[in-house]
Every structure is written in C-alpha cells, then in structure tokens.
Short mmCIF file of C-alpha atoms and ligand atoms in Angstrom, two decimals:
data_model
loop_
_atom_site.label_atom_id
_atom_site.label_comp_id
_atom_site.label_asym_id
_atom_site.label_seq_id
_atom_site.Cartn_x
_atom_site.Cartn_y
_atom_site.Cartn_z
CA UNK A 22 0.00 0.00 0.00
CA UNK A 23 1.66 3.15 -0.98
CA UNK A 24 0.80 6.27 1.41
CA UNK A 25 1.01 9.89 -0.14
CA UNK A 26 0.91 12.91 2.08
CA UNK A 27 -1.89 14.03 -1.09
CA UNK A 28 -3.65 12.36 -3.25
CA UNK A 29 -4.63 14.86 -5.89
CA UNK A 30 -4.40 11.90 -8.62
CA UNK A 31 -7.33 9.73 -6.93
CA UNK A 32 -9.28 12.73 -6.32
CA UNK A 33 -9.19 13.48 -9.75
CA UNK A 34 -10.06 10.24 -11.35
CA UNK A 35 -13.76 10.63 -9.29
CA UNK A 36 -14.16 14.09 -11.47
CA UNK A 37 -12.27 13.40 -14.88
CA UNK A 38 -14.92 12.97 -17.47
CA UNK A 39 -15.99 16.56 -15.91
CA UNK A 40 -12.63 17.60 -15.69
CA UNK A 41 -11.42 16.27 -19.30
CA UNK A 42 -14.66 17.96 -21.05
CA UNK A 43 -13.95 21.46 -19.44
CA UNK A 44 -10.28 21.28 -20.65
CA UNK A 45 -11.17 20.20 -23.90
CA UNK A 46 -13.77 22.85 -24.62
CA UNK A 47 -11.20 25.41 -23.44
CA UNK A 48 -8.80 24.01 -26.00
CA UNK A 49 -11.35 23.98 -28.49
CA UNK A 50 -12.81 27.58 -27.63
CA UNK A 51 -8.65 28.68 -27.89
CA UNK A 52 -9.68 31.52 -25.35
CA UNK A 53 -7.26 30.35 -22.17
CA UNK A 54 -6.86 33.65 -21.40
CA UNK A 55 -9.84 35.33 -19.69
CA UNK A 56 -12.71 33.22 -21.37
CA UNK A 57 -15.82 32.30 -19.99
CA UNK A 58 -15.02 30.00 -17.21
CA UNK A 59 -12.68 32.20 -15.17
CA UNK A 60 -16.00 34.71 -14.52
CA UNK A 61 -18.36 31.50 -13.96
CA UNK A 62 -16.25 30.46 -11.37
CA UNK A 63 -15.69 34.03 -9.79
CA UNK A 64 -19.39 34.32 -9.62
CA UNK A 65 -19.84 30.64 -8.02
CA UNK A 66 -17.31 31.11 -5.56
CA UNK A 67 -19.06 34.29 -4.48
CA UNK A 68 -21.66 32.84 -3.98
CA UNK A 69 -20.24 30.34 -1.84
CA UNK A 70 -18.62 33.20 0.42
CA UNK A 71 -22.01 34.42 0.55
CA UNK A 72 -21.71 37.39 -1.53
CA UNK A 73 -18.42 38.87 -1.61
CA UNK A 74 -16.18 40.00 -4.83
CA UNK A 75 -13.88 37.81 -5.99
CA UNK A 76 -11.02 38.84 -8.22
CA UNK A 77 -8.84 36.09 -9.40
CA UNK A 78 -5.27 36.49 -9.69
CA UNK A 79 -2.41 34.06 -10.63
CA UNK A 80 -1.38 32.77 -7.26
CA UNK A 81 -1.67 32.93 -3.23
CA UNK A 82 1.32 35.13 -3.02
CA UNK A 83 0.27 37.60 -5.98
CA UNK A 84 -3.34 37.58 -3.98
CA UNK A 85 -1.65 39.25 -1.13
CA UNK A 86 0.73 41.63 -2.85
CA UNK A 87 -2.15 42.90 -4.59
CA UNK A 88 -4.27 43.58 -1.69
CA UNK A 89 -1.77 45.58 -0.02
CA UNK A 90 -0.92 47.63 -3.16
CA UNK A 91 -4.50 48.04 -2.92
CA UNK A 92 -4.63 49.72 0.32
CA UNK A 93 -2.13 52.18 -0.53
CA UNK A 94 0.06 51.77 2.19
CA UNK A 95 3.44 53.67 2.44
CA UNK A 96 7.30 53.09 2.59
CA UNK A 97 8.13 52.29 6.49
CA UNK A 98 4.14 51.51 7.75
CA UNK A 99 3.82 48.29 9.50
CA UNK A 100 1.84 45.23 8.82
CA UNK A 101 1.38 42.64 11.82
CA UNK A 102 1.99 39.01 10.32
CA UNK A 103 2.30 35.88 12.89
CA UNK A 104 5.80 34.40 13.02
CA UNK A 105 4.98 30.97 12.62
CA UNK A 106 3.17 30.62 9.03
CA UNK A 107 4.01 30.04 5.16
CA UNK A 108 7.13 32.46 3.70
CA UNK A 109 4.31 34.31 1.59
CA UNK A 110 2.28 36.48 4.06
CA UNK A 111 5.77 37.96 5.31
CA UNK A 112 7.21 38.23 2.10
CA UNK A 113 5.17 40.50 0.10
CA UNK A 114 5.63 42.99 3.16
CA UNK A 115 8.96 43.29 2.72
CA UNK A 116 8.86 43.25 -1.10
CA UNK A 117 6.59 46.36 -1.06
CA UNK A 118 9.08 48.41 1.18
CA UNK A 119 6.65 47.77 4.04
CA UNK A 120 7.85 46.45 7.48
CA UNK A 121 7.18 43.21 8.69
CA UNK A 122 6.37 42.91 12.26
CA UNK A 123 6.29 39.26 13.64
CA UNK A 124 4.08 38.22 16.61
CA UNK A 125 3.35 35.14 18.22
CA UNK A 126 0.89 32.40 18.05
CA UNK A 127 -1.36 30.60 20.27
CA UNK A 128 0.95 27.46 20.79
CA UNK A 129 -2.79 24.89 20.78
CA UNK A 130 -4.30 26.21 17.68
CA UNK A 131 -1.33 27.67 15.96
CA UNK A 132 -2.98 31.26 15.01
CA UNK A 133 -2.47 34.66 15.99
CA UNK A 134 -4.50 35.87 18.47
CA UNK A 135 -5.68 40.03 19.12
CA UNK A 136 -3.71 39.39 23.00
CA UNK A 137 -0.34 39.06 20.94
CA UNK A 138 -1.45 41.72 18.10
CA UNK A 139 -2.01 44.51 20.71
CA UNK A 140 1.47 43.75 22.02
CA UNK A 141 3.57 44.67 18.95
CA UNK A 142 1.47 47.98 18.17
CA UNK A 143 3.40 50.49 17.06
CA UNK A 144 1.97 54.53 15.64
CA UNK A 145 3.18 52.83 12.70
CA UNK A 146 0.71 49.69 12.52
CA UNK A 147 -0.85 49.97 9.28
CA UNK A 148 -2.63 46.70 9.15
CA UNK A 149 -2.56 43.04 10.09
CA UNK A 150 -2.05 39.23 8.52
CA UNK A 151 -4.27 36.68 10.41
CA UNK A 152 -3.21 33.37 8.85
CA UNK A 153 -6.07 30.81 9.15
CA UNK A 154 -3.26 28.28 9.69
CA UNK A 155 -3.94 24.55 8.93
CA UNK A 156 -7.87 24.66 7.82
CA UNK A 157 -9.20 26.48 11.04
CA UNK A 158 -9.73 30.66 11.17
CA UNK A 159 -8.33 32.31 13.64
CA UNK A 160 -10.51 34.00 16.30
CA UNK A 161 -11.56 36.79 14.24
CA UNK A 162 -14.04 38.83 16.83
CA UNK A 163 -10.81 40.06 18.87
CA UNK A 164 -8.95 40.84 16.32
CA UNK A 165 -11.78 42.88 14.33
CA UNK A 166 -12.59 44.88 17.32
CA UNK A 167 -9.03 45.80 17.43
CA UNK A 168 -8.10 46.87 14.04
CA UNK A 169 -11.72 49.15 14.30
CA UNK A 170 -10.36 50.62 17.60
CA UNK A 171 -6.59 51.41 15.94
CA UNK A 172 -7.62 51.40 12.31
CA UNK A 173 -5.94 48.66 11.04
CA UNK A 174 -6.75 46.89 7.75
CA UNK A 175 -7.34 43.56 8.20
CA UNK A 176 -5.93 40.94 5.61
CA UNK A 177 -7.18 37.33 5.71
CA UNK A 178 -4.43 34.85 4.71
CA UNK A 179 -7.29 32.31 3.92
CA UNK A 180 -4.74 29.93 1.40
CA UNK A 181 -5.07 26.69 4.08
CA UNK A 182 -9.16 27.67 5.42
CA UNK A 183 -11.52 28.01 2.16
CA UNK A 184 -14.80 27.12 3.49
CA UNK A 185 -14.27 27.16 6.98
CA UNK A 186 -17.08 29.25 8.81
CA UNK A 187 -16.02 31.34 12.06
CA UNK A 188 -19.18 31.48 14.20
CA UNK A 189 -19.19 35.28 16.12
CA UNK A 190 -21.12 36.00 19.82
CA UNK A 191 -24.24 36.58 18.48
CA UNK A 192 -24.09 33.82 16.39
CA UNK A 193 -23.29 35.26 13.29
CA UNK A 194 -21.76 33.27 10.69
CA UNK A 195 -19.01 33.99 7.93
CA UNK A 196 -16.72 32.54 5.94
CA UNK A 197 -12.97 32.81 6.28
CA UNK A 198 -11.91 35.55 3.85
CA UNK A 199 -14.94 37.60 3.82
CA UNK A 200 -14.46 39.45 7.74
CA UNK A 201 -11.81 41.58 7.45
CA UNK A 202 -11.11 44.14 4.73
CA UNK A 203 -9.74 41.86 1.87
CA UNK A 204 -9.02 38.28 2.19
CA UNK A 205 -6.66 36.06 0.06
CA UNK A 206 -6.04 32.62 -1.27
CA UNK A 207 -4.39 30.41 -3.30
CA UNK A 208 -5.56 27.89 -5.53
CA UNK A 209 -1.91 25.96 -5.44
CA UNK A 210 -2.81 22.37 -5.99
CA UNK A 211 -2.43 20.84 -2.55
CA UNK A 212 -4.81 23.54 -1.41
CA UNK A 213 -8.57 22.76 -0.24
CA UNK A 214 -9.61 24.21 -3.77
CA UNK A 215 -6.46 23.55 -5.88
CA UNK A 216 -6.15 23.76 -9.54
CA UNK A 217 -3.88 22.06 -11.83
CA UNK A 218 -1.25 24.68 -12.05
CA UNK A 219 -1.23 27.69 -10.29
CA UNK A 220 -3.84 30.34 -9.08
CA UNK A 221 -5.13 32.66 -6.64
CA UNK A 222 -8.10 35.14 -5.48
CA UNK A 223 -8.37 38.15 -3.76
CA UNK A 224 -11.79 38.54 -1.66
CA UNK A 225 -13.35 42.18 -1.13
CA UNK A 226 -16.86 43.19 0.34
CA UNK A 227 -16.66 47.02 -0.84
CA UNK A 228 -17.19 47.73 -4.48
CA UNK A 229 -14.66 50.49 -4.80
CA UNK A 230 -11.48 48.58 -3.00
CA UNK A 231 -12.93 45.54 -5.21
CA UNK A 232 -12.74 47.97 -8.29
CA UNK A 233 -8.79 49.08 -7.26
CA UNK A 234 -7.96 45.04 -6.78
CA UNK A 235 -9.16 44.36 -9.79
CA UNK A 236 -7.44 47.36 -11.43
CA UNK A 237 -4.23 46.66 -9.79
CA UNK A 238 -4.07 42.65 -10.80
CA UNK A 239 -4.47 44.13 -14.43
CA UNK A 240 -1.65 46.49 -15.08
CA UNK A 241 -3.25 49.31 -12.90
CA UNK A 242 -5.70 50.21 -16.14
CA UNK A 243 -9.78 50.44 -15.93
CA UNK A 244 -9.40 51.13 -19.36
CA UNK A 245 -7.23 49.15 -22.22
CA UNK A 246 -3.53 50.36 -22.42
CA UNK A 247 -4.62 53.56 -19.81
CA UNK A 248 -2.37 53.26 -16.68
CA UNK A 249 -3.88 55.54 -13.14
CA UNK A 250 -1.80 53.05 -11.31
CA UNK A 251 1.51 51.09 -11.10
CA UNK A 252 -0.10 47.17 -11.08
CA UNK A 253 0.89 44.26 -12.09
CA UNK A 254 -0.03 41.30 -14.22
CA UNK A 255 -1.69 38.65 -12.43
CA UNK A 256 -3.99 36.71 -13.94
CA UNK A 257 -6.16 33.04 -13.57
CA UNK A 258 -5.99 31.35 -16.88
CA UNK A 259 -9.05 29.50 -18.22
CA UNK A 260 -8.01 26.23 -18.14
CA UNK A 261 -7.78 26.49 -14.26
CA UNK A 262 -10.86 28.23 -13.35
CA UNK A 263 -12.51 25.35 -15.71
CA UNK A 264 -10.80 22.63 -13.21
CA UNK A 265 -11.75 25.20 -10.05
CA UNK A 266 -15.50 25.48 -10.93
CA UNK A 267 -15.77 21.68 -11.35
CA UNK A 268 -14.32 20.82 -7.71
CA UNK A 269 -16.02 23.87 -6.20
CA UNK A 270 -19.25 21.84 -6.27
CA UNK A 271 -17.43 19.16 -4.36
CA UNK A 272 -15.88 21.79 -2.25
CA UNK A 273 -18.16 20.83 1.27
CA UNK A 274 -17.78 17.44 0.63
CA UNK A 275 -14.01 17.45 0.77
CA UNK A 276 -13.91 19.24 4.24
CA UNK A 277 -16.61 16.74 5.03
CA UNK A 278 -14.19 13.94 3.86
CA UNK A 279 -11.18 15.91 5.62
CA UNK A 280 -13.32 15.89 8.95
CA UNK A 281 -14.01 12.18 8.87
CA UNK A 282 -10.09 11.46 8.06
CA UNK A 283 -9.22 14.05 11.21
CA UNK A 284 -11.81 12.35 13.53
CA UNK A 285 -10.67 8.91 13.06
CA UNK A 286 -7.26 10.11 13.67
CA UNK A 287 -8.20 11.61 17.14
CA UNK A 288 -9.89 8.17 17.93
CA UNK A 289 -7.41 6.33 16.86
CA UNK A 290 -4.07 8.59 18.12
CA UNK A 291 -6.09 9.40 21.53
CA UNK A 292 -6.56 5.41 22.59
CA UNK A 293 -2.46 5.38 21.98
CA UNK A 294 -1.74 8.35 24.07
CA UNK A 295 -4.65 9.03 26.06
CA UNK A 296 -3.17 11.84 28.56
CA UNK A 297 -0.76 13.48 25.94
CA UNK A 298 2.44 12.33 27.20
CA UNK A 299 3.90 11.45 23.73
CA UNK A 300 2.39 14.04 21.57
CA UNK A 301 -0.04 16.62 21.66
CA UNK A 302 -3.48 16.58 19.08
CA UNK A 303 -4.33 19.40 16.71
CA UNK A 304 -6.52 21.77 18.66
CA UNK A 305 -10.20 23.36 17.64
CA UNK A 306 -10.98 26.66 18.42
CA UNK A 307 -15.29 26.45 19.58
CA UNK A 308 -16.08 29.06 16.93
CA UNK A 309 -14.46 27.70 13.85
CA UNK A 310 -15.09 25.15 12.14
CA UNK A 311 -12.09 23.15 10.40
CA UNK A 312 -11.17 21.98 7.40
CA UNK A 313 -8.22 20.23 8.03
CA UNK A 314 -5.61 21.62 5.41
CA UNK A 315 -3.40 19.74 7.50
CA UNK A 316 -3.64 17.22 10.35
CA UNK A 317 -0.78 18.85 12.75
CA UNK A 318 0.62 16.98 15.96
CA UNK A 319 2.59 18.25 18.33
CA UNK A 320 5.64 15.72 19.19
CA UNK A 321 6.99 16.11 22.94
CA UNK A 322 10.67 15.79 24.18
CA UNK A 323 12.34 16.59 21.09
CA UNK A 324 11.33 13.71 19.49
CA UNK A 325 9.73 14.93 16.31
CA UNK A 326 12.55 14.39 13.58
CA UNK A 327 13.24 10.86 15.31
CA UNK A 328 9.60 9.90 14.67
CA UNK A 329 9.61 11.73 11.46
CA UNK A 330 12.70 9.79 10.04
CA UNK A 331 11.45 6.01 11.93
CA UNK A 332 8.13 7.10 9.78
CA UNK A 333 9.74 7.94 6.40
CA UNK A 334 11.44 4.28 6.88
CA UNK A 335 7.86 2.40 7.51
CA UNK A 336 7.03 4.06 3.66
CA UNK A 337 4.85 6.51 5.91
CA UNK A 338 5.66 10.56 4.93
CA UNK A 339 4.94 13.45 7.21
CA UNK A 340 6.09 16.92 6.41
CA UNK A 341 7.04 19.48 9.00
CA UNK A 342 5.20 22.65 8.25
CA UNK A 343 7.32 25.16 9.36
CA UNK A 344 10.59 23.97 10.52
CA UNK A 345 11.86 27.80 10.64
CA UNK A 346 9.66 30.25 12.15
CA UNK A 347 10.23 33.93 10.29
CA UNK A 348 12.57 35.13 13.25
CA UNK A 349 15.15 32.18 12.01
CA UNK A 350 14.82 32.99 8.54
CA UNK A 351 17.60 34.71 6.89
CA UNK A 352 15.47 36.84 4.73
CA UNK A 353 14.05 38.66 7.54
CA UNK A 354 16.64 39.61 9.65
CA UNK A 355 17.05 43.24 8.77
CA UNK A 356 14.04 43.58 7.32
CA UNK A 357 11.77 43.16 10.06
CA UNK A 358 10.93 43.47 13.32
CA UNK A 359 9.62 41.61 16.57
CA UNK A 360 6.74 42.71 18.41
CA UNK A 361 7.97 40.64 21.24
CA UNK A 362 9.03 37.36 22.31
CA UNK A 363 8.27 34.06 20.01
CA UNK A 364 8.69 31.31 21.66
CA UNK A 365 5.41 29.67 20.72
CA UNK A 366 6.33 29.95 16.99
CA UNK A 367 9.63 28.77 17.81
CA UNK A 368 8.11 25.97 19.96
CA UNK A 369 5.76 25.02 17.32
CA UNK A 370 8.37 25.42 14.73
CA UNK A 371 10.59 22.54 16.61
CA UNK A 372 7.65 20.17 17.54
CA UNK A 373 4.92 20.42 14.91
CA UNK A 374 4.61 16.82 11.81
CA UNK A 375 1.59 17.15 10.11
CA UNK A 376 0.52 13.76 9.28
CA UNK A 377 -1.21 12.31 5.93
CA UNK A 378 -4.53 14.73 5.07
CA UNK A 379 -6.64 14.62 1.77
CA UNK A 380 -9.83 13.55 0.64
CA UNK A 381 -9.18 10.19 -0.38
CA UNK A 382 -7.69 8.83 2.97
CA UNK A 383 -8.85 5.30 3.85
CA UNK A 384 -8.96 3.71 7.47
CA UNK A 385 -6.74 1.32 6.17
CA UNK A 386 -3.96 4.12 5.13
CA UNK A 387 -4.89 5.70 8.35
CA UNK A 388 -4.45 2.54 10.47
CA UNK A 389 -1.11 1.74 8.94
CA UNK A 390 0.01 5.93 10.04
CA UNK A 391 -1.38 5.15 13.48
CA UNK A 392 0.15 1.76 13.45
CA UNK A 393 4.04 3.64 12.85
CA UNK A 394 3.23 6.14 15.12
CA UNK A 395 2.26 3.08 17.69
CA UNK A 396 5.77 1.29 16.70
CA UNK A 397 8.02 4.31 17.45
CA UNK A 398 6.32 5.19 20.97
CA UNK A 399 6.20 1.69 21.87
CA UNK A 400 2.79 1.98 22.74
C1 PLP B 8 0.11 28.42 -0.08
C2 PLP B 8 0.10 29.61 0.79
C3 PLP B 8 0.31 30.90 0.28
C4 PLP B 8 0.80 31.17 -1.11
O1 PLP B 8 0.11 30.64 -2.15
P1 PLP B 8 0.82 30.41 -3.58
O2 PLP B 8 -0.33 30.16 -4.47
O3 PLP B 8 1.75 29.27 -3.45
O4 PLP B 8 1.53 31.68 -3.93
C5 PLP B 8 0.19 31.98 1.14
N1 PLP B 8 -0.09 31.81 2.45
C6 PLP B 8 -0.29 30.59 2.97
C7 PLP B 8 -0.62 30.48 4.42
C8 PLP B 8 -0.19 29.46 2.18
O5 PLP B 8 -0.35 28.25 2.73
#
C-alpha cells in the first residue's frame, strides 16, 4: 500500500470525465486567457462566500501583494503578520518596502490571536495578517474589534481555510476571507480548492477597493492600455478556473471527507496516548469550524525528527510545516521586526509533523500511520 501525504491523482479520477470535457472545450474555444469560465467560477465562488467579490489572480502570493498595493500603504508603515506561518504572508511585506512585524501564536491552535497583536502595536501599525493556519480561522471577533479601535486593515491569509465558517457571539456566521477588509487565497494544488497549475483570489466586500484590486491585478488600467496606477499582471488562466468550478461543487464534501479522516485520527491517536504524554493533538478553536488543510501533531521531548525519520522508513511521509519560524529565517533579519518574544512559533516550529490529510484517505492508510506512530512510541 503506498501512502502519499496528497492524493490529488485519486481525487481526480472521481471528477475526470468533468474535468477532461472542461479542458477540452477550453482548448477547443482557444480563449485560455480570460474566457468564460474564469468569470463562472468568480461568480460561483461568491456565492459560496455568501456574496463577496472575488477577483482572481495568478497565485496565493500575488493575492496578497495585490491587496496591499490596494490599500495604498506607504514606505516604512507596519503590517502585523504571525511568526509561525508560510514564507508568503511575510514576504510581500517586505517586497513592497513595508515592514514586517512578527508576533506570536497561540501554541494549541497555531494562530495569531488580538492578546499578541495589541502587544507589537506600534503609531506605525498599518494593518494586520491573520493566517487561518492549517484549515481552522483564527478568532476573528478580537482581532476585528481591534483593528476598528486602531484602524488597522485587516488581511485574511485564507490559502489553508476556504470554506471554513467562524461562528461570532451573536451567532453570526461567515466565511474565512470575507471578515476583514480583503481576504486572500491560493488555488496551489495541494490547497482545499487547488487547480492544476497555479492560481489565486483576492476577496473584497466594498465595491470600490474591489474595483482598485481588480485594477491593480491588471496592469493598474480600468481602461485598455490607460495606466492611473503602477499594477501588475496577475492573472487566472481559463483552463484552471474550468478545473476550479468543477471541484467547487465538491468543495463541502471534501472538508466533510477531511473531517471524517481528522476524527478517526483523534480516535485512533487518543486510545495510543490518552493523557498526551507522547504528543499533543491538533486543537479546535469552539467558533471555527475546520477543514483540516493539514492534520498537525505536536511531538513532545524533542522527538519529532526521530519519529519523522522512523516514519519515512515504515514508507509513511509526514512533512514538518514550518521547521523555521520567520525570526530564524535569513530573509528577515534586517528587514523586520519583533513585536515581542516568540517562543510559541519557535516551539511550534521545533515540535509540529503534520501527518497524511486529503480527501481520499482510507482507514486502512490511516491505520497503517497510526500503526508507525504506535511502533516508534512503543505503545
Ligand atoms: C500556499 C500559501 C500561500 C501562497 O500561495 P501560492 O499560491 O503558493 O503563492 C500563502 N499563504 C499561505 C498560508 C499558504 O499556505
């Protein structure tokens, strides 16, 4: 039995006649660059977020850049990003002259929370990064009510949570990517909703910001070959917004299948280690749900790359996502700055091995992970 940390192949076989069709009418129809599919699926997916604009864009990382060209920040203004997430969110900071300041995470669910925001503000704070890390949204409520009091923008990360729901006090629901000002994501194939190449999509409630998003991803010009703003060129192509708009319909019933995969691991995992002395289980915040981009333990005693390598050797892979947190990185060292300490991101960074998580898992792959996992513990 041969284990894959994704399974993107098997997933697709369950959609191909759909799949082939689409690509084949694009091929036929020779428009792959903004033809009829890419606004189909803009319009479906907006309706899935229950309303919101959706401009697509050519990546994750793009989807972010763009947004905070959008908001017209300025050379030395600071945008709050947690230390322990993807490169991305901290990059495009830094490659827009803008100064990355790192805070830590909560070291249970692995998201920033508004506690450790409100400790790195600065006059300077321009805006903030939640990154709805691993499938689940961060707890937005806090974090709202704090940009509103300092007038922060608020940029959803949401590459790892489409389709999550964050549930507020009075039992309001939204989607991740649709609470604060603009939310991102990134159709990268391994995502929730991945394509077959690469792709992305800014998310925007207010017409005119959704107006300047789309302007920006599109050379800065409303109007062909007239330029009112320096942009860039960012674009979906048709081919995957054909392959997006098929497995959007099947979007709920891959977090369903993700669920049912995470659960059985918490059965199984929990009757190993019932009181956590070996390793830690992925945490849920009450008022998000999850959709399980990954399936994240927490290894104690500095035994994660031991059980990582005894793994690899059983044919079972696990990845360690991150094994830096930003404050380690290179990159970052003189260009930005820490709002205080990080252990937790460092913590995480040191224990975290996300285990085998897609929509095609079987009990009897699952088994065979818990079964290694059993082997190296002695258990
Ligand atoms: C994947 C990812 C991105 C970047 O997406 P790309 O499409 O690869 O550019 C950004 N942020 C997070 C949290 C991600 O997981």
């Amino acid at each position: 039995m041969e284990i894959n940390m994704v399974d993107l192949k098997g997933q697709y076989l369950k959609i191909k006649d759909e799949v082939d069709a689409g690509i084949q009418a694009v091929i036929d129809s020779s428009a792959f660059i903004n033809g009829p599919a890419v606004n189909a699926f803009r319009l479906h997916l907006s309706q899935y977020l229950g309303g919101t604009h959706v401009v697509a864009c050519a990546n994750g990382t793009d989807a972010l850049q763009i947004a905070l060209m959008a908001l017209g920040l300025k050379r030395g203004d600071e945008v709050i990003v947690p230390a322990f997430t993807y490169v991305s969110s901290a990059e495009v900071i830094a490659l827009l002259g803008l100064t990355p300041v790192m805070v830590d995470v909560d070291p249970l669910t692995f998201n920033v929370t508004a506690e450790n925001i409100r400790k790195a503000l600065t006059p300077a704070s321009k805006a903030v990064i939640p990154v709805h890390l691993f499938g689940q949204s961060c707890d937005m409520e806090p974090i709202l009510a704090l940009a509103e009091e300092y007038g922060l923008y608020v940029i959803e990360d949401n590459a790892q949570a489409i389709g999550a729901e964050y549930t507020f006090s009075d039992g309001r629901k939204a989607k991740t990517g649709t609470m604060g000002t603009v939310g991102c994501t990134s159709f990268f194939p391994s995502k929730n909703l991945g394509c077959y190449g690469d792709g992305g999509a800014v998310f925007c409630q207010d017409d005119e910001l959704a107006a300047k998003i789309a302007m920006i991803a599109n050379h800065g010009q409303k109007v062909k070959y007239h330029h009112s703003a320096i942009g860039c060129n960012s674009r979906l192509d048709t081919i995957q917004a054909t392959v997006l708009d098929v497995k959007l319909k099947h979007l709920d019933e891959y977090s369903r299948a993700r669920n049912e995969a995470a659960a059985y691991y918490d059965r199984k995992l929990r009757e190993l280690d019932p009181d956590g002395k070996y390793f830690r289980l992925p945490a849920r915040l009450p008022s998000s749900t999850h959709v399980w981009h990954q399936y994240t333990l927490k290894i104690n005693d500095g035994r994660r790359d031991d059980m990582k390598a005894f793994l690899a050797d059983r044919g079972i892979p696990s990845m360690i996502y991150y094994p830096l947190p930003l404050q380690e990185q290179e990159a970052f060292r003189d260009v930005a700055r820490a709002g205080e300490p990080l252990e937790h991101a460092a913590e995480c960074a040191h224990s975290v091995l996300s285990l085998p998580m897609h929509t095609e898992l079987t009990h009897e792959i699952q088994d065979a992970v818990v079964n290694g996992i059993r082997e190296f513990f002695k258990l």
